[in-house]
Short mmCIF file of C-alpha atoms in Angstrom, two decimals:
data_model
loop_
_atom_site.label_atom_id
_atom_site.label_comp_id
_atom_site.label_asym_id
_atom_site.label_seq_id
_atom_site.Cartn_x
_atom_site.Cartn_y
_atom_site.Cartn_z
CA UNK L 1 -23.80 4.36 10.92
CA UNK L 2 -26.17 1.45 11.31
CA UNK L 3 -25.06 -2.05 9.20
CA UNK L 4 -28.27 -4.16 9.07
CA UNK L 5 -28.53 -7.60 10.01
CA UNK L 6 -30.45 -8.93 7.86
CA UNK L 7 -31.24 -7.93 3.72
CA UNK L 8 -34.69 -6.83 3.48
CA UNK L 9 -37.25 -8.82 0.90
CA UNK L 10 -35.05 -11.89 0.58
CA UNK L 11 -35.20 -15.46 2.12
CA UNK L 12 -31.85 -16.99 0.03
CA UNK L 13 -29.50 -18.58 1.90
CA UNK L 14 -25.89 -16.38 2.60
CA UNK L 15 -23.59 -16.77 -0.20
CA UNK L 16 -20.48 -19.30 -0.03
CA UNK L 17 -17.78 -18.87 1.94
CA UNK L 18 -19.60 -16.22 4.63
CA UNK L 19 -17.06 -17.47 7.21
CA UNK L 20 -14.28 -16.88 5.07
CA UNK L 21 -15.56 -13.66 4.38
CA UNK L 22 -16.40 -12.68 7.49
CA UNK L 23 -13.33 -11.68 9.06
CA UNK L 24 -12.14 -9.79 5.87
CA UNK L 25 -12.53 -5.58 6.60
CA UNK L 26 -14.82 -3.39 4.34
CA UNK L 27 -13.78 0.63 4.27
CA UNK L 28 -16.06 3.28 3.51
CA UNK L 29 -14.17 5.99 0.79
CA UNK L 30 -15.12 9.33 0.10
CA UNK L 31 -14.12 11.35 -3.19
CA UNK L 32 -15.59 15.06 -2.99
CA UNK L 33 -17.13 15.87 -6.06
CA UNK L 34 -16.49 19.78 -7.27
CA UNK L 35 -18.16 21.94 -9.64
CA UNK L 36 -16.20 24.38 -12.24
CA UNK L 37 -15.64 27.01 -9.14
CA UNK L 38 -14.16 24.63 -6.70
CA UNK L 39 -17.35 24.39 -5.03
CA UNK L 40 -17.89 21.54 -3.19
CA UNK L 41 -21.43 19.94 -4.33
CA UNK L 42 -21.75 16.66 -3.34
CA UNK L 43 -19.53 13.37 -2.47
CA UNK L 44 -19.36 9.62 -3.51
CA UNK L 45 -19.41 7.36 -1.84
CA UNK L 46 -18.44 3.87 -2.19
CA UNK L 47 -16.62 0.07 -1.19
CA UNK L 48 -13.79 -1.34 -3.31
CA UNK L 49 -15.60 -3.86 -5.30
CA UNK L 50 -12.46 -6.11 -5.31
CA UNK L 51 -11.94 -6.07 -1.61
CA UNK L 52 -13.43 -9.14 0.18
CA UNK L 53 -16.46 -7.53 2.71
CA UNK L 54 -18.55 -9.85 5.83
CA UNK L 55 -21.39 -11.33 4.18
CA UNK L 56 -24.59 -10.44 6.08
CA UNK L 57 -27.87 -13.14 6.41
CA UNK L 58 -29.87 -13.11 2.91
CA UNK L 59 -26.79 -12.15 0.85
CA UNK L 60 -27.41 -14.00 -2.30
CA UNK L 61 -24.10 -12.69 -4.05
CA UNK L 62 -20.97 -10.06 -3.02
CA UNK L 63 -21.85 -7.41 -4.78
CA UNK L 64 -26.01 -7.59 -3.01
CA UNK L 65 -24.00 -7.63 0.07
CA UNK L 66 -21.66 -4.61 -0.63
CA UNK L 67 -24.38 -2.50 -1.47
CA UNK L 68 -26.27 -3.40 1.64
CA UNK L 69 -22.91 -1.87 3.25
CA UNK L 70 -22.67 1.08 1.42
CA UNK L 71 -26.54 1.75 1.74
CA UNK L 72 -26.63 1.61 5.55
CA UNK L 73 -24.24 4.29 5.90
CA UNK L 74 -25.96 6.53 3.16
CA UNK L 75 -29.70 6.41 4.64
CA UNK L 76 -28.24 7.17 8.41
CA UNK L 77 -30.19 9.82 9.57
CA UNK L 78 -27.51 12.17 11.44
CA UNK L 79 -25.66 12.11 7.37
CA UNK L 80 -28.80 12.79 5.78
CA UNK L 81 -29.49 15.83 7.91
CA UNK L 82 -25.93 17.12 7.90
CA UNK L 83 -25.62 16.42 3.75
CA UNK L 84 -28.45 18.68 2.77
CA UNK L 85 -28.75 19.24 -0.66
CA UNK L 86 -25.65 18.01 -1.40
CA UNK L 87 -25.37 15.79 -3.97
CA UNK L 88 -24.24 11.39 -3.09
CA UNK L 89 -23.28 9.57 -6.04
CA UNK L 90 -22.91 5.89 -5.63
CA UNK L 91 -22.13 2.79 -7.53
CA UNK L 92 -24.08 -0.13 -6.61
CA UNK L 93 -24.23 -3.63 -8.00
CA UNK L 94 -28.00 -3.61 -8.68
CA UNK L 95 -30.52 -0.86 -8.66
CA UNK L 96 -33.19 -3.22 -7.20
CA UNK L 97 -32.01 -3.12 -4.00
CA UNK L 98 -34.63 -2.39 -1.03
CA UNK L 99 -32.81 -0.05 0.48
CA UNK L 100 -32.31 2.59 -2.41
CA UNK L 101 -36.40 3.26 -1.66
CA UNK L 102 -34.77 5.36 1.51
CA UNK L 103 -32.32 7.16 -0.07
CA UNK L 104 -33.08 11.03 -0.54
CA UNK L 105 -34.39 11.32 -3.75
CA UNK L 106 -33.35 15.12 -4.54
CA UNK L 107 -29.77 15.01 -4.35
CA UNK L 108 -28.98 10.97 -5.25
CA UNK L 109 -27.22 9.75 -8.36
CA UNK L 110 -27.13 6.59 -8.93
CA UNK L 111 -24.79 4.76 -11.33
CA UNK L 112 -26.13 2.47 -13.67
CA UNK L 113 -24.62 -0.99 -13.28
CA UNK L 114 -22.03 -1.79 -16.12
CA UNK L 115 -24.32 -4.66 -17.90
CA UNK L 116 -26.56 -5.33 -21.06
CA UNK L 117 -29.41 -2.96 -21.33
CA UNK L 118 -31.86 -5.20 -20.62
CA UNK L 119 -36.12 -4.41 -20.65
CA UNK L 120 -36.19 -5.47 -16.91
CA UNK L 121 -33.09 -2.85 -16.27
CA UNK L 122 -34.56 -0.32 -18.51
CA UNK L 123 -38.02 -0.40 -16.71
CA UNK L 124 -36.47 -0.30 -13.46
CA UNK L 125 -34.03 3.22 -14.39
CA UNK L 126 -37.85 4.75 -15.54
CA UNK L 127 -38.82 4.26 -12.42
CA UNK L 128 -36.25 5.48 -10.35
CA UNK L 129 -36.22 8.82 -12.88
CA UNK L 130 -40.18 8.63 -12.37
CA UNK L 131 -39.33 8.99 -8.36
CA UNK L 132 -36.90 11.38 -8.33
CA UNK L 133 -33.59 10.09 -8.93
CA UNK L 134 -30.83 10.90 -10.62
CA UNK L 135 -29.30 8.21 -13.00
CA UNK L 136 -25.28 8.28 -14.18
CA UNK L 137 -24.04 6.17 -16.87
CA UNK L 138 -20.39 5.66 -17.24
CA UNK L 139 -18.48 5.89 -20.39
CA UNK L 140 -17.95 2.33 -20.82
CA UNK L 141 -21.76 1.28 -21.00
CA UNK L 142 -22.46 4.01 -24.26
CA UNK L 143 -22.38 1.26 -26.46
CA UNK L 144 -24.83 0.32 -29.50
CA UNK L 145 -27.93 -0.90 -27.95
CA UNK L 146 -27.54 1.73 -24.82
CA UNK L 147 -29.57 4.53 -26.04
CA UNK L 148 -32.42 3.99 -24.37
CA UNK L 149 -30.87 3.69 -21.57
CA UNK L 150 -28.42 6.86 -22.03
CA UNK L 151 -31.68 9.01 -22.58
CA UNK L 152 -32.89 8.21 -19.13
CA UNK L 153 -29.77 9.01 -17.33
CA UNK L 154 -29.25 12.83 -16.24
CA UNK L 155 -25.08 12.52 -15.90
CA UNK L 156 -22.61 10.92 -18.25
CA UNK L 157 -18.84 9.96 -16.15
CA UNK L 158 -16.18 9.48 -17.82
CA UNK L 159 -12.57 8.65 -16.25
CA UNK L 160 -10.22 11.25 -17.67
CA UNK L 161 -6.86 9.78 -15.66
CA UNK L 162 -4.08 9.31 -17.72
CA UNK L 163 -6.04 10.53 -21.20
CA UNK L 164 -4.44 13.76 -23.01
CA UNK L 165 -6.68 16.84 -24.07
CA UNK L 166 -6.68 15.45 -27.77
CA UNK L 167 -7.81 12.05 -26.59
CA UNK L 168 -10.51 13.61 -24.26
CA UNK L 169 -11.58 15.83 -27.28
CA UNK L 170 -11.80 12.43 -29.84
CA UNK L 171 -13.71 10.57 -27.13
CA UNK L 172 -16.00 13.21 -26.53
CA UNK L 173 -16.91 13.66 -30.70
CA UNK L 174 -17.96 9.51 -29.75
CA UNK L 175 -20.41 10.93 -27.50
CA UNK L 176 -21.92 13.71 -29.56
CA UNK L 177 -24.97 12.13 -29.96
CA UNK L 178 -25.53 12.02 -26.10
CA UNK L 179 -26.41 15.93 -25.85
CA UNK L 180 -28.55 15.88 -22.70
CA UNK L 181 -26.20 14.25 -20.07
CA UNK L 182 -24.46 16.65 -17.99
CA UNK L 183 -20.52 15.48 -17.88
CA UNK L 184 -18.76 14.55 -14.55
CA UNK L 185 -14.85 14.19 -14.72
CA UNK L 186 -13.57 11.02 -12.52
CA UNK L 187 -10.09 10.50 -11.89
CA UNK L 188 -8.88 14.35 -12.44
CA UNK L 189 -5.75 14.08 -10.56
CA UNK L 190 -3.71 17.10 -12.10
CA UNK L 191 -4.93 20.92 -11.96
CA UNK L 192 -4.03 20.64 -15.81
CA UNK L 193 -6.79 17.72 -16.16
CA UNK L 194 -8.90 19.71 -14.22
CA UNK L 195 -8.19 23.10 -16.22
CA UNK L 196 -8.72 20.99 -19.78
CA UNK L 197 -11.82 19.67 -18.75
CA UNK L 198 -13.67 22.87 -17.26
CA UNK L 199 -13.14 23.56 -21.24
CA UNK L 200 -14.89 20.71 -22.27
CA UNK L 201 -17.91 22.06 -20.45
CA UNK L 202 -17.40 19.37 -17.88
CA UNK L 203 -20.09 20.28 -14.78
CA UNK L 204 -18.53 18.02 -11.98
CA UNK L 205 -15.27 16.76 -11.21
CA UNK L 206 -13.99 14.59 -8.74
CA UNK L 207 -10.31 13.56 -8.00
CA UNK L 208 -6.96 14.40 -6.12
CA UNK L 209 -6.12 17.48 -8.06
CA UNK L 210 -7.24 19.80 -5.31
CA UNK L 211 -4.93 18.43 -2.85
CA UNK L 212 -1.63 19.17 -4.73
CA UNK L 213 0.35 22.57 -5.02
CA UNK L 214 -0.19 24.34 -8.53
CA UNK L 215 2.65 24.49 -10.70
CA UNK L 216 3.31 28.49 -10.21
CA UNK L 217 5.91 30.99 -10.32
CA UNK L 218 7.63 31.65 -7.04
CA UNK L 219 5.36 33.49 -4.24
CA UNK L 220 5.50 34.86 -0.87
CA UNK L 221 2.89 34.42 1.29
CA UNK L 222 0.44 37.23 1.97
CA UNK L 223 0.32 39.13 4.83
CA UNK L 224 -2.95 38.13 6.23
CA UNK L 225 -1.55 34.93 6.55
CA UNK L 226 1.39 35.42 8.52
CA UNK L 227 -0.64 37.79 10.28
CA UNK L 228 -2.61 34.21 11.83
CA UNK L 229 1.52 32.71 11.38
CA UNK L 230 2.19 35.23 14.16
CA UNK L 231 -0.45 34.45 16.04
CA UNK L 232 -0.36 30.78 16.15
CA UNK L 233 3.19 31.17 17.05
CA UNK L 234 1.97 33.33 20.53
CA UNK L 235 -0.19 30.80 20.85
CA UNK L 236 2.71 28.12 21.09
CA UNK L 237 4.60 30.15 23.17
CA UNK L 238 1.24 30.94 25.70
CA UNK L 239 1.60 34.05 25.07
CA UNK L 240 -0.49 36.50 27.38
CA UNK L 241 -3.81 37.45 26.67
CA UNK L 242 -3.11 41.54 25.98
CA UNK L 243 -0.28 39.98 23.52
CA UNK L 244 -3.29 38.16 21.56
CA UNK L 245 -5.60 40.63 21.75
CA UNK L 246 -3.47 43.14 20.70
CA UNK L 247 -2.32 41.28 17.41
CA UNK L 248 -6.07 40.49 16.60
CA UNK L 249 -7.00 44.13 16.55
CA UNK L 250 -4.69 44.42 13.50
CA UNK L 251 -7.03 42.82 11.31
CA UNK L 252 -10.54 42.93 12.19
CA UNK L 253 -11.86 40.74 9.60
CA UNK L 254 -9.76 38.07 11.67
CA UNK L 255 -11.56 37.98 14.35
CA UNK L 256 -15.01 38.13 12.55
CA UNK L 257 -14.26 34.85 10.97
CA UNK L 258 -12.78 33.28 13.85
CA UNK L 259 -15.92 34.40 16.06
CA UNK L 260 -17.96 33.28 13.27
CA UNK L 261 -16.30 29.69 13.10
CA UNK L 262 -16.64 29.11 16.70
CA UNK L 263 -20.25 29.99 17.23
CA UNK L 264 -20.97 27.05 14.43
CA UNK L 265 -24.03 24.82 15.68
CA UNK L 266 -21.38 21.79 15.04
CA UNK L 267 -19.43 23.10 18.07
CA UNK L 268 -22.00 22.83 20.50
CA UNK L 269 -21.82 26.08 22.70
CA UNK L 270 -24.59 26.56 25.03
CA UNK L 271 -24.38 30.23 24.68
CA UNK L 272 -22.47 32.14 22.08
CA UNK L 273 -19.28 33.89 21.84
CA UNK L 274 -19.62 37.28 21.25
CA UNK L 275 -15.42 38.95 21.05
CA UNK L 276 -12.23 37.74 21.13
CA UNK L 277 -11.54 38.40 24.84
CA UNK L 278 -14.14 36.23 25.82
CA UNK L 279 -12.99 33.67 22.83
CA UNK L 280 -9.72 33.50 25.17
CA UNK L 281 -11.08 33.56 28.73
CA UNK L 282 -13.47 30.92 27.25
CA UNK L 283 -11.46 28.19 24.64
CA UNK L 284 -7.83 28.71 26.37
CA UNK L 285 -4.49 28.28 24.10
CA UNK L 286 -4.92 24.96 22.97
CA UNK L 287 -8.10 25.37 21.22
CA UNK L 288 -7.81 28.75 19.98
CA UNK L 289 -4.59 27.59 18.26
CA UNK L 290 -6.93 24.99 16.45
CA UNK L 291 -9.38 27.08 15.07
CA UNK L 292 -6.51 29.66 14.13
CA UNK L 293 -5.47 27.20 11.67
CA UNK L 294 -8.55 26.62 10.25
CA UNK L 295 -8.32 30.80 8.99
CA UNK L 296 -5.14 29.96 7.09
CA UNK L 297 -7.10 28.63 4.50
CA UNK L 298 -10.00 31.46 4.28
CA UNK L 299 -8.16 34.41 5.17
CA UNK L 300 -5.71 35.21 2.50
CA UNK L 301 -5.75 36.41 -0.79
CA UNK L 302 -8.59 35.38 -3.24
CA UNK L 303 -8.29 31.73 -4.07
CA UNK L 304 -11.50 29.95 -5.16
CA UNK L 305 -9.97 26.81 -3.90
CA UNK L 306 -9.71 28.14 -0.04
CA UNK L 307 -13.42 26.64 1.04
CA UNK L 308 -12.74 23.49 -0.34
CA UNK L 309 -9.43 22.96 0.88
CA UNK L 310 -10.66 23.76 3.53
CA UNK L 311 -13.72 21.44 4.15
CA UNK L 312 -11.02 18.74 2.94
CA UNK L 313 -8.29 19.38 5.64
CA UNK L 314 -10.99 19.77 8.04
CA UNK L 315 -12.09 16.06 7.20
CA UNK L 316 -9.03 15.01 7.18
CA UNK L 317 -8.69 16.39 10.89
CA UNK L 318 -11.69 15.19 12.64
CA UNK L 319 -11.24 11.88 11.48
CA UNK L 320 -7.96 11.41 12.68
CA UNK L 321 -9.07 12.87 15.78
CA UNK L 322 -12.06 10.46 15.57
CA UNK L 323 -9.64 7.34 15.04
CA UNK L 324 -7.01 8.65 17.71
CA UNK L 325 -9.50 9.43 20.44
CA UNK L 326 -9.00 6.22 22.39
CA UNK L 327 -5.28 5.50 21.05
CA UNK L 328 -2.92 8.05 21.49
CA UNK L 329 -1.88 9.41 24.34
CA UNK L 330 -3.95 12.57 26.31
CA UNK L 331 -0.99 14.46 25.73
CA UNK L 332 -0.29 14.05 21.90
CA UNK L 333 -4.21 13.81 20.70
CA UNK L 334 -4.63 17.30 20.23
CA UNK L 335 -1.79 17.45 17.64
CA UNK L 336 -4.06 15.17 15.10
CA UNK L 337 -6.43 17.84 14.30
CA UNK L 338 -3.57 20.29 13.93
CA UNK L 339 -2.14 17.50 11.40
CA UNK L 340 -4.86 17.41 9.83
CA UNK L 341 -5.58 20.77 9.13
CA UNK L 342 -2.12 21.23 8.11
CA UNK L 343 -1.61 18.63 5.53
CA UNK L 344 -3.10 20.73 2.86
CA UNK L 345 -0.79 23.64 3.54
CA UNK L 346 1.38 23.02 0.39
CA UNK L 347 -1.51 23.20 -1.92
CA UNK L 348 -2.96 25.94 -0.39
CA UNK L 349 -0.17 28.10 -0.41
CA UNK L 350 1.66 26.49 -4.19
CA UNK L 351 4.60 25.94 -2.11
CA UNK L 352 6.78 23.04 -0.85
CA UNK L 353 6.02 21.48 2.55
CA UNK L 354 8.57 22.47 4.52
CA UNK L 355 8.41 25.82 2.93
CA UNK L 356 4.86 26.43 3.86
CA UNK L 357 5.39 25.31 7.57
CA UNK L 358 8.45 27.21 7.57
CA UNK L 359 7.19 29.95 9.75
CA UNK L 360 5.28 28.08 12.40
CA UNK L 361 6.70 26.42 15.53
CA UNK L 362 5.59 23.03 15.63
CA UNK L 363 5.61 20.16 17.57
CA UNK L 364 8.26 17.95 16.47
CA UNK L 365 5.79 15.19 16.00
CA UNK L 366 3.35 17.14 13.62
CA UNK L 367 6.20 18.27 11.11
CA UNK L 368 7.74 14.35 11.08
CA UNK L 369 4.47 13.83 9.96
CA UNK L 370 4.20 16.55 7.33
CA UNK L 371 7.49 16.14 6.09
CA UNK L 372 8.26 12.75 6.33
CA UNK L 373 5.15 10.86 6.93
CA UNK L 374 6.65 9.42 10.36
CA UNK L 375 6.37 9.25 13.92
CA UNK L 376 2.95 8.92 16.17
CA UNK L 377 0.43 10.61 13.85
CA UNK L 378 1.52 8.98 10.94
CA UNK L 379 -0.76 6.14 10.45
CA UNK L 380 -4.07 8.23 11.18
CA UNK L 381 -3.18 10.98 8.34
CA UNK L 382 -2.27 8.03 5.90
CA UNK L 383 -5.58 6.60 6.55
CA UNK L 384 -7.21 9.88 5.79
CA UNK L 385 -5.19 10.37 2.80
CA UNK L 386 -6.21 6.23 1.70
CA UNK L 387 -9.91 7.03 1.96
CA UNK L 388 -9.55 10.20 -0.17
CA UNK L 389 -8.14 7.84 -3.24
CA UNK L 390 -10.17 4.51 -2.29
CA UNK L 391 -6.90 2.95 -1.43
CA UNK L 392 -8.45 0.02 0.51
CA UNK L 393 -5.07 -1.78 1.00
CA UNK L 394 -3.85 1.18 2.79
CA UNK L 395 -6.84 1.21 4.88
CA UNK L 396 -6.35 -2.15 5.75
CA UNK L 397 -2.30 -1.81 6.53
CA UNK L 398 -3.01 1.26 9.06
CA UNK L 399 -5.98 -0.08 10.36
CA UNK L 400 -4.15 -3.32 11.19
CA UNK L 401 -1.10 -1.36 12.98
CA UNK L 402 -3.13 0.66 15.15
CA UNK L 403 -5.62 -2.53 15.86
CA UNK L 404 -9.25 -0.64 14.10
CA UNK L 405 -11.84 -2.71 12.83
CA UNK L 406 -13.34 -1.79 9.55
CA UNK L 407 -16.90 -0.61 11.49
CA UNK L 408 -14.54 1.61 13.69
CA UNK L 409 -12.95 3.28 11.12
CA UNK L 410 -16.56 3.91 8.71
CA UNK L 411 -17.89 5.34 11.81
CA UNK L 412 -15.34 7.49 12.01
CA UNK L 413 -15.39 8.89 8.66
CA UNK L 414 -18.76 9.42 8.64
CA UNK L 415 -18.72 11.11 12.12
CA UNK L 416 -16.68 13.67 10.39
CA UNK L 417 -18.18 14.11 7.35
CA UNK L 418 -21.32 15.30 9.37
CA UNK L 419 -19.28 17.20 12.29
CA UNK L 420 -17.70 19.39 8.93
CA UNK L 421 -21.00 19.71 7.51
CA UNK L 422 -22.30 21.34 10.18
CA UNK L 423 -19.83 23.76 10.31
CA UNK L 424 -20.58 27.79 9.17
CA UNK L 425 -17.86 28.04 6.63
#
């Protein structure tokens, strides 16, 4: 994830106070953005504007030098390939930047700066619509004056947190006028927010409702599940091989998806993996027991929010595996992506933590984590958890205890956002 050194087309002089600046951290956050079936369509992508960021050479003001940050981890050409046709929404100070020219047209939305609607600005959103953009105009700017402007943008966002169905609905009546816009929901961070605005004929939503448990009646969990329970447990125990096999012929969808998971370009075998004895002659316990977990979260009874759960807990894992690669221990490591994966058990299953782990023999370490938040893995699942929500000051805390610089940790994240792209899911 390249940072340049130097801002293209300008010859100012670095903004005041670079040095004071400079030694300040910058953290990349990620919010997945979801359409009405839980699909996962797209991310955004963006920098705290109120955290302090190193100013690069030709930074005339912080917010030209934040989107110079945010920029050069957007037009990287390892996330470009891996992204596709999803969608990247992103908030930058000014449209006029050099480096928005690089961005993939197709699938790029751009927010429109909150400011007046001037003739330079509105000239500058034709053109980007003219090229191939995507414009988004937040709530706030659909003020008197702003139609012009509206009429050129193909999204409207509006923050829903903390705003009742009725006061959604009056809001909403405000914006009648606006009829082309397509709506995104920001900030749904309750399945009822999220349930009240599919209504609404909202088309995207993005927010932490996905990783909570739903508010249902009492359930057991289904059998193809503890099926992989069982499994995962021989696995701890190193079972032998004729015990594995023998449990994976009970369910031979299992071992399609399993077989299917492995043999993902992402994983990088030279030669493919064509049945479950040769998965265990080949991968061993350790790994096996990894991508096991991965089929809690696609195997079971219908749930529409299994694939994105599970592209979630999957980010969640190979960053912390990313971040813990050079930190922890050889011995604890491969409990991170384990961690990972697991975090998002209670929402996938509508239970309780410790109810949902209840049947699997873990490490000690991994359910202090998922319980309690404590012990070795802790910091690297609360920094996955921080850039979920844009908590920067999080970021910063964990990033401080385990000694990561702000470059480290972006790398990271992005690292995994293309590793779980790549993935057959």
């Amino acid at each position: 994830m390249p940072i340049p050194s130097q801002i293209p087309a300008s010859g100012a002089r670095a903004a005041p106070g670079a040095e004071a600046l400079a030694a300040q951290p910058r953290f990349l956050t990620r919010r997945m953005l979801l359409d009405a079936e839980y699909r996962v369509v797209g991310h955004e992508l963006g920098i705290n504007p109120r955290v302090p960021i190193p100013v690069l050479p030709g930074a005339t003001s912080a917010g030209q030098n934040r989107d110079e940050h945010l920029l050069a981890s957007v037009i990287d050409e390892r996330y470009r390939d891996a992204m596709g046709r999803k969608l990247c929404l992103l908030e930058l100070h000014s449209l006029d930047n050099a480096l928005v020219e690089h961005l993939p047209r197709e699938n790029t939305i751009l927010r429109v700066p909150a400011q007046p609607a001037t003739p330079e600005l509105l000239a500058r959103c034709q053109s980007l619509v003219r090229s191939g953009f995507s414009l988004a105009l937040d709530e706030s700017g659909c003020v008197p004056g702003m139609a012009p402007l509206a009429r050129q943008c193909a999204y409207l966002r509006l923050d829903v947190g903390d705003n009742d169905l009725m006061g959604l609905c009056d809001r909403l009546v405000r914006l009648r006028d606006l009829r082309g816009p397509r709506l995104i929901a920001a900030n749904v961070d309750s399945h009822e927010a999220f349930a009240a605005c599919r209504k609404l004929s909202f088309r995207l939503f993005q927010g932490g409702f996905l990783t909570l448990p739903r508010a249902v009646a009492a359930k057991s969990i289904d059998s193809s599940r503890l099926l992989i329970m069982r499994l995962l447990n021989l696995l701890t125990q190193h079972a032998e091989y004729a015990a594995l096999a023998a449990a994976f012929k009970l369910d031979a969808g299992l071992s399609y998806k399993l077989l299917r998971y492995i043999n993902s370009p992402a994983v990088g075998l030279r030669h493919p993996i064509r049945s479950i004895d040769h998965v265990l002659l080949m991968l061993g316990h350790d790994q096996l027991y990894r991508w096991l977990t991965l089929l809690l979260f696609s195997h079971g009874q219908g749930d529409p929010r299994g694939g994105a759960l599970l592209r979630q807990a999957l980010l969640r894992a190979r960053f912390a595996e990313n971040l813990g690669e050079r930190l922890l221990a050889a011995e604890l490591r491969g409990g991170l992506f384990i961690t990972g994966i697991l975090s998002l058990l209670d929402a996938l299953l509508d239970l309780p933590m410790a109810r949902a782990i209840d049947g699997l023999r873990l490490a000690p370490a991994i359910v202090d984590v998922l319980l309690r938040g404590e012990g070795p893995y802790g910091p690297y699942l609360e920094m996955a958890r921080a850039c979920e929500r844009g908590d920067q000051a999080s970021l910063g805390r964990m990033a401080g205890q385990l000694d990561l610089d702000a470059q480290t940790v972006n790398m990271a994240h992005i690292d995994a956002l293309i590793w779980q792209e790549g993935l057959d899911l």
